[in-house]
Each structure stands twice: as structure tokens, then as C-alpha cells.
Short mmCIF file of N, CA and C in Angstrom, two decimals:
data_model
loop_
_atom_site.label_atom_id
_atom_site.label_comp_id
_atom_site.label_asym_id
_atom_site.label_seq_id
_atom_site.Cartn_x
_atom_site.Cartn_y
_atom_site.Cartn_z
N MET A 1 107.18 -56.92 -40.25
CA MET A 1 105.82 -57.13 -39.78
C MET A 1 104.85 -56.37 -40.66
N ASP A 2 103.70 -56.93 -40.80
CA ASP A 2 102.65 -56.37 -41.62
C ASP A 2 101.71 -55.57 -40.74
N ARG A 3 101.32 -54.41 -41.19
CA ARG A 3 100.39 -53.55 -40.43
C ARG A 3 99.09 -54.30 -40.11
N LEU A 4 98.63 -55.14 -41.01
CA LEU A 4 97.36 -55.84 -40.81
C LEU A 4 97.43 -56.91 -39.73
N THR A 5 98.64 -57.32 -39.36
CA THR A 5 98.78 -58.32 -38.30
C THR A 5 99.22 -57.68 -36.98
N SER A 6 99.22 -56.34 -36.93
CA SER A 6 99.78 -55.64 -35.78
C SER A 6 98.76 -54.79 -35.03
N CYS A 7 99.01 -54.69 -33.74
CA CYS A 7 98.16 -53.94 -32.81
C CYS A 7 99.07 -53.16 -31.87
N CYS A 8 98.70 -51.92 -31.59
CA CYS A 8 99.46 -51.15 -30.61
C CYS A 8 98.63 -50.94 -29.35
N PHE A 9 99.33 -50.80 -28.24
CA PHE A 9 98.70 -50.52 -26.95
C PHE A 9 99.06 -49.10 -26.53
N THR A 10 98.11 -48.40 -25.95
CA THR A 10 98.38 -47.10 -25.35
C THR A 10 97.42 -46.91 -24.19
N GLY A 11 97.92 -46.34 -23.12
CA GLY A 11 97.06 -46.13 -21.96
C GLY A 11 97.76 -45.30 -20.90
N HIS A 12 97.00 -44.95 -19.91
CA HIS A 12 97.50 -44.09 -18.86
C HIS A 12 98.53 -44.80 -17.99
N ARG A 13 99.44 -44.03 -17.44
CA ARG A 13 100.50 -44.56 -16.58
C ARG A 13 100.05 -44.76 -15.15
N ASN A 14 99.16 -43.93 -14.69
CA ASN A 14 98.82 -43.89 -13.26
C ASN A 14 97.60 -44.75 -12.93
N LEU A 15 97.65 -46.02 -13.27
CA LEU A 15 96.56 -46.93 -12.93
C LEU A 15 96.73 -47.45 -11.52
N THR A 16 95.61 -47.66 -10.85
CA THR A 16 95.67 -48.29 -9.53
C THR A 16 95.99 -49.77 -9.72
N ARG A 17 96.32 -50.44 -8.64
CA ARG A 17 96.59 -51.88 -8.72
C ARG A 17 95.37 -52.62 -9.25
N ASP A 18 94.17 -52.26 -8.77
CA ASP A 18 92.94 -52.90 -9.27
C ASP A 18 92.75 -52.66 -10.76
N GLU A 19 93.04 -51.45 -11.22
CA GLU A 19 92.91 -51.17 -12.65
C GLU A 19 93.93 -51.95 -13.46
N MET A 20 95.14 -52.11 -12.93
CA MET A 20 96.16 -52.91 -13.63
C MET A 20 95.69 -54.36 -13.78
N VAL A 21 95.14 -54.91 -12.72
CA VAL A 21 94.63 -56.29 -12.77
C VAL A 21 93.49 -56.37 -13.76
N ARG A 22 92.57 -55.41 -13.70
CA ARG A 22 91.43 -55.41 -14.63
C ARG A 22 91.91 -55.25 -16.07
N ALA A 23 92.86 -54.35 -16.31
CA ALA A 23 93.37 -54.15 -17.67
C ALA A 23 94.00 -55.44 -18.20
N ALA A 24 94.83 -56.07 -17.39
CA ALA A 24 95.47 -57.32 -17.82
C ALA A 24 94.42 -58.38 -18.13
N GLY A 25 93.38 -58.47 -17.31
CA GLY A 25 92.31 -59.43 -17.55
C GLY A 25 91.56 -59.15 -18.85
N GLU A 26 91.28 -57.88 -19.10
CA GLU A 26 90.58 -57.51 -20.34
C GLU A 26 91.43 -57.79 -21.57
N ILE A 27 92.71 -57.50 -21.47
CA ILE A 27 93.62 -57.79 -22.59
C ILE A 27 93.69 -59.30 -22.81
N GLY A 28 93.78 -60.05 -21.73
CA GLY A 28 93.80 -61.51 -21.83
C GLY A 28 92.56 -62.06 -22.52
N LYS A 29 91.40 -61.48 -22.26
CA LYS A 29 90.17 -61.92 -22.94
C LYS A 29 90.13 -61.48 -24.39
N LEU A 30 90.75 -60.34 -24.70
CA LEU A 30 90.74 -59.81 -26.06
C LEU A 30 91.72 -60.53 -26.98
N LEU A 31 92.85 -60.96 -26.45
CA LEU A 31 93.89 -61.58 -27.29
C LEU A 31 93.37 -62.70 -28.20
N PRO A 32 92.62 -63.69 -27.70
CA PRO A 32 92.16 -64.75 -28.61
C PRO A 32 91.32 -64.21 -29.77
N ARG A 33 90.51 -63.19 -29.52
CA ARG A 33 89.70 -62.60 -30.59
C ARG A 33 90.58 -61.92 -31.63
N LEU A 34 91.62 -61.23 -31.17
CA LEU A 34 92.55 -60.59 -32.11
C LEU A 34 93.33 -61.64 -32.89
N ILE A 35 93.79 -62.68 -32.21
CA ILE A 35 94.53 -63.75 -32.87
C ILE A 35 93.67 -64.43 -33.93
N ASP A 36 92.39 -64.64 -33.64
CA ASP A 36 91.48 -65.22 -34.64
C ASP A 36 91.38 -64.36 -35.89
N ARG A 37 91.64 -63.07 -35.75
CA ARG A 37 91.61 -62.14 -36.89
C ARG A 37 92.97 -62.01 -37.55
N GLY A 38 93.96 -62.77 -37.07
CA GLY A 38 95.29 -62.74 -37.67
C GLY A 38 96.23 -61.73 -37.06
N ILE A 39 95.84 -61.11 -35.97
CA ILE A 39 96.70 -60.12 -35.30
C ILE A 39 97.55 -60.84 -34.26
N THR A 40 98.85 -60.84 -34.52
CA THR A 40 99.77 -61.57 -33.63
C THR A 40 100.97 -60.73 -33.20
N ASP A 41 101.13 -59.55 -33.77
CA ASP A 41 102.28 -58.69 -33.47
C ASP A 41 101.79 -57.48 -32.66
N PHE A 42 102.38 -57.27 -31.50
CA PHE A 42 101.90 -56.24 -30.58
C PHE A 42 103.01 -55.25 -30.26
N TYR A 43 102.64 -53.97 -30.27
CA TYR A 43 103.56 -52.88 -29.92
C TYR A 43 103.12 -52.27 -28.60
N ALA A 44 104.08 -52.02 -27.74
CA ALA A 44 103.83 -51.31 -26.49
C ALA A 44 104.95 -50.30 -26.29
N GLY A 45 104.63 -49.21 -25.58
CA GLY A 45 105.54 -48.08 -25.47
C GLY A 45 106.50 -48.10 -24.31
N GLY A 46 106.49 -49.15 -23.50
CA GLY A 46 107.46 -49.28 -22.43
C GLY A 46 107.26 -48.38 -21.24
N ALA A 47 106.06 -47.85 -21.07
CA ALA A 47 105.77 -47.00 -19.92
C ALA A 47 105.20 -47.84 -18.78
N LEU A 48 105.15 -47.22 -17.62
CA LEU A 48 104.49 -47.87 -16.48
C LEU A 48 102.98 -47.85 -16.71
N GLY A 49 102.23 -48.53 -15.89
CA GLY A 49 100.77 -48.53 -16.00
C GLY A 49 100.27 -49.47 -17.08
N PHE A 50 99.43 -48.96 -17.96
CA PHE A 50 98.78 -49.80 -18.96
C PHE A 50 99.77 -50.48 -19.89
N ASP A 51 100.80 -49.76 -20.34
CA ASP A 51 101.80 -50.38 -21.23
C ASP A 51 102.41 -51.61 -20.58
N TYR A 52 102.73 -51.49 -19.30
CA TYR A 52 103.33 -52.62 -18.59
C TYR A 52 102.35 -53.78 -18.50
N ALA A 53 101.10 -53.49 -18.13
CA ALA A 53 100.08 -54.55 -18.03
C ALA A 53 99.89 -55.25 -19.37
N ALA A 54 99.85 -54.48 -20.45
CA ALA A 54 99.69 -55.07 -21.79
C ALA A 54 100.89 -55.93 -22.16
N SER A 55 102.09 -55.42 -21.91
CA SER A 55 103.31 -56.16 -22.27
C SER A 55 103.40 -57.49 -21.53
N VAL A 56 103.17 -57.46 -20.24
CA VAL A 56 103.25 -58.67 -19.44
C VAL A 56 102.18 -59.67 -19.86
N THR A 57 100.99 -59.17 -20.21
CA THR A 57 99.92 -60.06 -20.64
C THR A 57 100.29 -60.76 -21.95
N VAL A 58 100.86 -60.03 -22.88
CA VAL A 58 101.30 -60.65 -24.14
C VAL A 58 102.38 -61.68 -23.84
N ILE A 59 103.37 -61.32 -23.04
CA ILE A 59 104.45 -62.26 -22.70
C ILE A 59 103.88 -63.52 -22.05
N ASN A 60 102.97 -63.36 -21.11
CA ASN A 60 102.40 -64.52 -20.42
C ASN A 60 101.56 -65.40 -21.33
N ASN A 61 101.00 -64.83 -22.38
CA ASN A 61 100.18 -65.60 -23.31
C ASN A 61 100.98 -66.27 -24.43
N LYS A 62 102.28 -65.99 -24.50
CA LYS A 62 103.11 -66.61 -25.53
C LYS A 62 103.24 -68.11 -25.33
N LYS A 63 103.04 -68.59 -24.10
CA LYS A 63 103.07 -70.04 -23.87
C LYS A 63 101.90 -70.71 -24.59
N LEU A 64 100.74 -70.07 -24.53
CA LEU A 64 99.55 -70.60 -25.18
C LEU A 64 99.52 -70.29 -26.68
N TYR A 65 100.05 -69.12 -27.04
CA TYR A 65 100.05 -68.66 -28.44
C TYR A 65 101.49 -68.28 -28.83
N PRO A 66 102.31 -69.25 -29.20
CA PRO A 66 103.73 -68.97 -29.47
C PRO A 66 103.96 -68.03 -30.66
N GLU A 67 102.95 -67.81 -31.47
CA GLU A 67 103.10 -66.92 -32.62
C GLU A 67 103.09 -65.44 -32.23
N LEU A 68 102.74 -65.13 -30.99
CA LEU A 68 102.69 -63.73 -30.55
C LEU A 68 104.08 -63.12 -30.49
N THR A 69 104.17 -61.83 -30.86
CA THR A 69 105.40 -61.08 -30.67
C THR A 69 105.09 -59.81 -29.88
N LEU A 70 106.00 -59.46 -29.00
CA LEU A 70 105.92 -58.21 -28.26
C LEU A 70 107.07 -57.34 -28.73
N ASN A 71 106.73 -56.17 -29.23
CA ASN A 71 107.71 -55.24 -29.77
C ASN A 71 107.62 -53.95 -28.95
N LEU A 72 108.70 -53.63 -28.26
CA LEU A 72 108.72 -52.41 -27.46
C LEU A 72 109.24 -51.27 -28.31
N ALA A 73 108.46 -50.22 -28.38
CA ALA A 73 108.85 -48.98 -29.05
C ALA A 73 109.10 -47.97 -27.94
N LEU A 74 110.35 -47.65 -27.70
CA LEU A 74 110.71 -46.80 -26.57
C LEU A 74 111.04 -45.39 -27.06
N PRO A 75 110.69 -44.39 -26.26
CA PRO A 75 110.87 -43.01 -26.72
C PRO A 75 112.34 -42.61 -26.88
N CYS A 76 113.22 -43.12 -26.00
CA CYS A 76 114.63 -42.77 -26.08
C CYS A 76 115.42 -43.67 -25.13
N ARG A 77 116.70 -43.70 -25.34
CA ARG A 77 117.57 -44.44 -24.42
C ARG A 77 117.53 -43.73 -23.07
N GLY A 78 117.53 -44.51 -22.01
CA GLY A 78 117.51 -43.94 -20.67
C GLY A 78 116.16 -43.40 -20.23
N HIS A 79 115.09 -43.80 -20.91
CA HIS A 79 113.78 -43.25 -20.56
C HIS A 79 113.32 -43.65 -19.15
N THR A 80 113.99 -44.62 -18.55
CA THR A 80 113.60 -45.07 -17.20
C THR A 80 114.46 -44.43 -16.10
N LYS A 81 115.33 -43.48 -16.45
CA LYS A 81 116.31 -42.97 -15.48
C LYS A 81 115.68 -42.33 -14.25
N ASN A 82 114.49 -41.79 -14.34
CA ASN A 82 113.84 -41.17 -13.18
C ASN A 82 112.87 -42.11 -12.47
N TRP A 83 112.84 -43.36 -12.88
CA TRP A 83 111.96 -44.35 -12.26
C TRP A 83 112.61 -44.87 -10.98
N SER A 84 111.80 -45.47 -10.13
CA SER A 84 112.34 -46.12 -8.94
C SER A 84 113.17 -47.33 -9.37
N GLU A 85 114.04 -47.76 -8.49
CA GLU A 85 114.87 -48.93 -8.77
C GLU A 85 114.00 -50.16 -9.05
N ALA A 86 112.94 -50.32 -8.25
CA ALA A 86 112.05 -51.48 -8.44
C ALA A 86 111.39 -51.44 -9.82
N ASP A 87 110.94 -50.26 -10.25
CA ASP A 87 110.31 -50.14 -11.57
C ASP A 87 111.32 -50.38 -12.70
N ARG A 88 112.56 -49.91 -12.51
CA ARG A 88 113.58 -50.17 -13.54
C ARG A 88 113.90 -51.66 -13.65
N LEU A 89 113.98 -52.34 -12.53
CA LEU A 89 114.23 -53.79 -12.56
C LEU A 89 113.07 -54.53 -13.23
N MET A 90 111.85 -54.13 -12.89
CA MET A 90 110.65 -54.75 -13.47
C MET A 90 110.66 -54.53 -14.99
N PHE A 91 110.98 -53.31 -15.42
CA PHE A 91 111.05 -53.00 -16.84
C PHE A 91 112.14 -53.83 -17.52
N GLY A 92 113.29 -53.94 -16.90
CA GLY A 92 114.39 -54.71 -17.47
C GLY A 92 114.03 -56.16 -17.72
N ARG A 93 113.34 -56.76 -16.76
CA ARG A 93 112.90 -58.16 -16.93
C ARG A 93 111.92 -58.28 -18.09
N MET A 94 111.00 -57.31 -18.20
CA MET A 94 110.02 -57.34 -19.27
C MET A 94 110.72 -57.13 -20.62
N ALA A 95 111.59 -56.14 -20.71
CA ALA A 95 112.27 -55.83 -21.98
C ALA A 95 113.12 -57.01 -22.45
N ALA A 96 113.70 -57.73 -21.51
CA ALA A 96 114.52 -58.90 -21.87
C ALA A 96 113.69 -59.99 -22.54
N ARG A 97 112.40 -60.01 -22.28
CA ARG A 97 111.52 -61.03 -22.86
C ARG A 97 110.80 -60.55 -24.11
N ALA A 98 110.99 -59.28 -24.48
CA ALA A 98 110.36 -58.75 -25.69
C ALA A 98 111.07 -59.33 -26.93
N ASP A 99 110.34 -59.40 -28.02
CA ASP A 99 110.91 -59.91 -29.27
C ASP A 99 111.76 -58.87 -29.98
N SER A 100 111.44 -57.61 -29.76
CA SER A 100 112.26 -56.53 -30.33
C SER A 100 112.12 -55.29 -29.45
N VAL A 101 113.17 -54.48 -29.48
CA VAL A 101 113.18 -53.21 -28.77
C VAL A 101 113.74 -52.16 -29.72
N VAL A 102 112.96 -51.11 -29.95
CA VAL A 102 113.37 -50.03 -30.84
C VAL A 102 113.32 -48.73 -30.06
N TYR A 103 114.37 -47.93 -30.17
CA TYR A 103 114.40 -46.58 -29.60
C TYR A 103 114.12 -45.62 -30.75
N VAL A 104 113.08 -44.83 -30.64
CA VAL A 104 112.75 -43.91 -31.74
C VAL A 104 113.61 -42.65 -31.69
N SER A 105 114.27 -42.39 -30.57
CA SER A 105 115.21 -41.27 -30.43
C SER A 105 116.40 -41.75 -29.60
N ASP A 106 117.58 -41.22 -29.88
CA ASP A 106 118.75 -41.62 -29.10
C ASP A 106 118.68 -41.08 -27.68
N GLY A 107 118.31 -39.83 -27.53
CA GLY A 107 118.21 -39.22 -26.22
C GLY A 107 116.90 -38.47 -26.08
N TYR A 108 116.60 -38.07 -24.85
CA TYR A 108 115.35 -37.36 -24.64
C TYR A 108 115.36 -36.03 -25.39
N ALA A 109 114.27 -35.73 -26.05
CA ALA A 109 114.07 -34.46 -26.74
C ALA A 109 112.57 -34.19 -26.73
N PRO A 110 112.17 -32.94 -26.71
CA PRO A 110 110.74 -32.65 -26.78
C PRO A 110 110.12 -33.36 -27.99
N GLY A 111 109.00 -34.00 -27.76
CA GLY A 111 108.31 -34.69 -28.84
C GLY A 111 108.68 -36.16 -29.01
N CYS A 112 109.66 -36.66 -28.25
CA CYS A 112 110.05 -38.07 -28.47
C CYS A 112 108.95 -39.03 -28.04
N MET A 113 108.13 -38.66 -27.06
CA MET A 113 107.02 -39.54 -26.65
C MET A 113 105.99 -39.63 -27.77
N GLN A 114 105.66 -38.48 -28.38
CA GLN A 114 104.70 -38.48 -29.49
C GLN A 114 105.26 -39.23 -30.69
N LYS A 115 106.57 -39.08 -30.93
CA LYS A 115 107.21 -39.81 -32.03
C LYS A 115 107.07 -41.32 -31.80
N ARG A 116 107.29 -41.77 -30.56
CA ARG A 116 107.12 -43.18 -30.22
C ARG A 116 105.68 -43.63 -30.46
N ASN A 117 104.72 -42.82 -30.04
CA ASN A 117 103.31 -43.18 -30.20
C ASN A 117 102.92 -43.27 -31.67
N ARG A 118 103.38 -42.33 -32.48
CA ARG A 118 103.09 -42.38 -33.92
C ARG A 118 103.76 -43.60 -34.56
N TYR A 119 104.98 -43.91 -34.13
CA TYR A 119 105.69 -45.08 -34.65
C TYR A 119 104.83 -46.33 -34.47
N MET A 120 104.27 -46.52 -33.29
CA MET A 120 103.46 -47.71 -33.03
C MET A 120 102.18 -47.70 -33.87
N ALA A 121 101.48 -46.57 -33.88
CA ALA A 121 100.22 -46.49 -34.63
C ALA A 121 100.44 -46.67 -36.12
N ASP A 122 101.52 -46.11 -36.64
CA ASP A 122 101.79 -46.22 -38.08
C ASP A 122 102.06 -47.65 -38.53
N ARG A 123 102.34 -48.54 -37.61
CA ARG A 123 102.64 -49.92 -37.92
C ARG A 123 101.52 -50.88 -37.53
N SER A 124 100.36 -50.34 -37.16
CA SER A 124 99.27 -51.16 -36.63
C SER A 124 97.95 -50.92 -37.36
N SER A 125 97.06 -51.89 -37.23
CA SER A 125 95.70 -51.73 -37.76
C SER A 125 94.68 -51.60 -36.62
N VAL A 126 95.10 -51.94 -35.40
CA VAL A 126 94.22 -51.87 -34.23
C VAL A 126 94.98 -51.15 -33.12
N CYS A 127 94.26 -50.32 -32.38
CA CYS A 127 94.81 -49.65 -31.20
C CYS A 127 93.96 -50.05 -30.00
N VAL A 128 94.56 -50.78 -29.08
CA VAL A 128 93.89 -51.16 -27.84
C VAL A 128 94.35 -50.16 -26.78
N CYS A 129 93.39 -49.51 -26.14
CA CYS A 129 93.76 -48.45 -25.21
C CYS A 129 93.02 -48.56 -23.89
N TRP A 130 93.54 -47.79 -22.94
CA TRP A 130 92.90 -47.57 -21.64
C TRP A 130 92.81 -46.05 -21.55
N LEU A 131 91.72 -45.51 -22.08
CA LEU A 131 91.54 -44.07 -22.17
C LEU A 131 90.38 -43.65 -21.30
N SER A 132 90.69 -42.86 -20.26
CA SER A 132 89.65 -42.42 -19.32
C SER A 132 89.44 -40.91 -19.32
N SER A 133 90.26 -40.18 -20.07
CA SER A 133 90.08 -38.72 -20.13
C SER A 133 90.55 -38.19 -21.47
N GLU A 134 90.06 -37.02 -21.80
CA GLU A 134 90.37 -36.41 -23.08
C GLU A 134 91.57 -35.47 -22.99
N THR A 135 92.59 -35.89 -22.25
CA THR A 135 93.81 -35.10 -22.14
C THR A 135 95.01 -36.05 -22.14
N GLY A 136 96.18 -35.51 -22.41
CA GLY A 136 97.42 -36.27 -22.28
C GLY A 136 97.81 -37.08 -23.49
N GLY A 137 98.92 -37.79 -23.31
CA GLY A 137 99.51 -38.56 -24.39
C GLY A 137 98.64 -39.70 -24.90
N THR A 138 97.91 -40.33 -24.00
CA THR A 138 97.03 -41.42 -24.45
C THR A 138 95.94 -40.88 -25.36
N TYR A 139 95.34 -39.78 -24.97
CA TYR A 139 94.29 -39.18 -25.81
C TYR A 139 94.86 -38.77 -27.17
N TYR A 140 96.04 -38.14 -27.15
CA TYR A 140 96.70 -37.76 -28.40
C TYR A 140 96.89 -38.98 -29.29
N THR A 141 97.38 -40.06 -28.72
CA THR A 141 97.68 -41.26 -29.50
C THR A 141 96.41 -41.89 -30.06
N VAL A 142 95.37 -41.96 -29.26
CA VAL A 142 94.11 -42.55 -29.73
C VAL A 142 93.52 -41.69 -30.85
N ARG A 143 93.57 -40.37 -30.70
CA ARG A 143 93.08 -39.49 -31.77
C ARG A 143 93.90 -39.69 -33.04
N TYR A 144 95.21 -39.76 -32.90
CA TYR A 144 96.08 -39.98 -34.06
C TYR A 144 95.74 -41.32 -34.72
N ALA A 145 95.62 -42.37 -33.91
CA ALA A 145 95.29 -43.70 -34.45
C ALA A 145 93.96 -43.67 -35.19
N GLY A 146 92.98 -42.99 -34.63
CA GLY A 146 91.68 -42.87 -35.29
C GLY A 146 91.79 -42.15 -36.62
N ARG A 147 92.55 -41.08 -36.66
CA ARG A 147 92.73 -40.34 -37.92
C ARG A 147 93.46 -41.19 -38.96
N MET A 148 94.31 -42.12 -38.51
CA MET A 148 95.05 -42.99 -39.41
C MET A 148 94.23 -44.22 -39.82
N GLY A 149 93.01 -44.33 -39.33
CA GLY A 149 92.12 -45.41 -39.74
C GLY A 149 92.20 -46.68 -38.91
N LEU A 150 92.88 -46.63 -37.78
CA LEU A 150 92.97 -47.82 -36.93
C LEU A 150 91.64 -48.07 -36.22
N GLU A 151 91.34 -49.32 -36.02
CA GLU A 151 90.22 -49.69 -35.16
C GLU A 151 90.63 -49.39 -33.72
N ILE A 152 89.76 -48.72 -32.98
CA ILE A 152 90.07 -48.36 -31.60
C ILE A 152 89.25 -49.24 -30.67
N ILE A 153 89.92 -49.90 -29.73
CA ILE A 153 89.25 -50.71 -28.71
C ILE A 153 89.65 -50.14 -27.35
N ASN A 154 88.70 -49.48 -26.69
CA ASN A 154 88.98 -48.87 -25.40
C ASN A 154 88.51 -49.82 -24.31
N LEU A 155 89.45 -50.28 -23.50
CA LEU A 155 89.13 -51.23 -22.43
C LEU A 155 88.71 -50.55 -21.13
N TYR A 156 88.81 -49.24 -21.07
CA TYR A 156 88.37 -48.52 -19.87
C TYR A 156 86.85 -48.61 -19.78
N SER A 157 86.33 -48.90 -18.61
CA SER A 157 84.89 -49.19 -18.47
C SER A 157 84.01 -47.97 -18.72
N GLY A 158 84.53 -46.77 -18.64
CA GLY A 158 83.72 -45.58 -18.88
C GLY A 158 83.87 -45.02 -20.27
N CYS A 159 84.31 -45.86 -21.21
CA CYS A 159 84.68 -45.35 -22.54
C CYS A 159 83.52 -44.76 -23.32
N GLU A 160 82.30 -45.16 -23.02
CA GLU A 160 81.17 -44.63 -23.78
C GLU A 160 81.00 -43.12 -23.56
N GLN A 161 81.66 -42.57 -22.55
CA GLN A 161 81.54 -41.15 -22.27
C GLN A 161 82.68 -40.34 -22.88
N ILE A 162 83.59 -40.99 -23.54
CA ILE A 162 84.70 -40.28 -24.18
C ILE A 162 84.30 -39.96 -25.62
N GLY A 163 84.30 -38.71 -25.98
CA GLY A 163 83.99 -38.30 -27.35
C GLY A 163 85.29 -38.12 -28.11
N PHE A 164 85.64 -39.05 -28.98
CA PHE A 164 86.94 -39.00 -29.64
C PHE A 164 87.07 -37.81 -30.59
N GLY A 165 86.02 -37.44 -31.30
CA GLY A 165 86.08 -36.30 -32.20
C GLY A 165 87.12 -36.44 -33.31
N PHE A 166 87.15 -37.57 -34.00
CA PHE A 166 88.15 -37.78 -35.06
C PHE A 166 87.88 -36.86 -36.22
#
């Protein structure tokens, strides 16, 4: 895959149901604009919340845009072990429909989440995010993506109040 045709997703895990619906809707509206620019390869980190909404939206749009690919970049094998059974089943169905699945680490180790986030950003030219605060892994990833020259598209409605400070 070419970096110029790729986009990564990053966002918070703890979205409400309404935010998940809104995020999926915003991604659905954004996809045709990205496709018009030649972006057809998408990376998601396999987390709950925004990653899941983004992944499912890409999968659901493959009927309309068969050129789309969903590539899951996972932090490590067994990363879902502490999830509920329902969330693990939901993840399994989604992962089965992904075009590729890559584990950036064999097992959990400090820093494997950041390694996964850098892996996605290093392969992308656009970062679509749901960033509502200047803390945590999403903020780290968006700052990293900005420093690497990626275009940042924040779908969170309060994004004008986030000072990225690249």
C-alpha cells in the first residue's frame, strides 16, 4: 500500500452510543471525499469506541466502494482478553471482514499501543480522529501524526477548542 492512498483512524474508546452513531455518520460522509482524492486504504487500531465505529463504517461502505480496504493494526495478540464476551465476539466478526490484520507485538508489553499507533500513522497521509481532550493515546497519536506531516481531520464537534501544538 502507498502512504498517499492511506488514512489512519484514531479516537477515544469511551464514546457514548450517540457519539458512536454520530462518528459513524461523519465517517460515512467523509469517505466519498477521501475516495475522490485517491484514498482507499484505511488503518484502524482494533479498539472499542471510535476504532470500531470507523472499521464498521469502512466495511459497510465496501459494497458501494469495492476498492476500499480495511487494515487492522493491533497492538498485540490477545489484546481483547479483558473485554466482555460480547465485545470480543463483535471484534471477531469485524476482524474476519478486514482485508489484513497485523500484530505489531507478539504479546503485551509497555509501549505496544504507541507502537501500533505509530505503525498506522507512518503508513498514512491522513489521520481521521475523534479527539476531545489533550490527554491519552488519541492525543499522542494525533500529535505524532501532525509531526509526521499527516493531514488531521478531527470529527469531534468541539475540535476548534483543541490546541494541537505541533
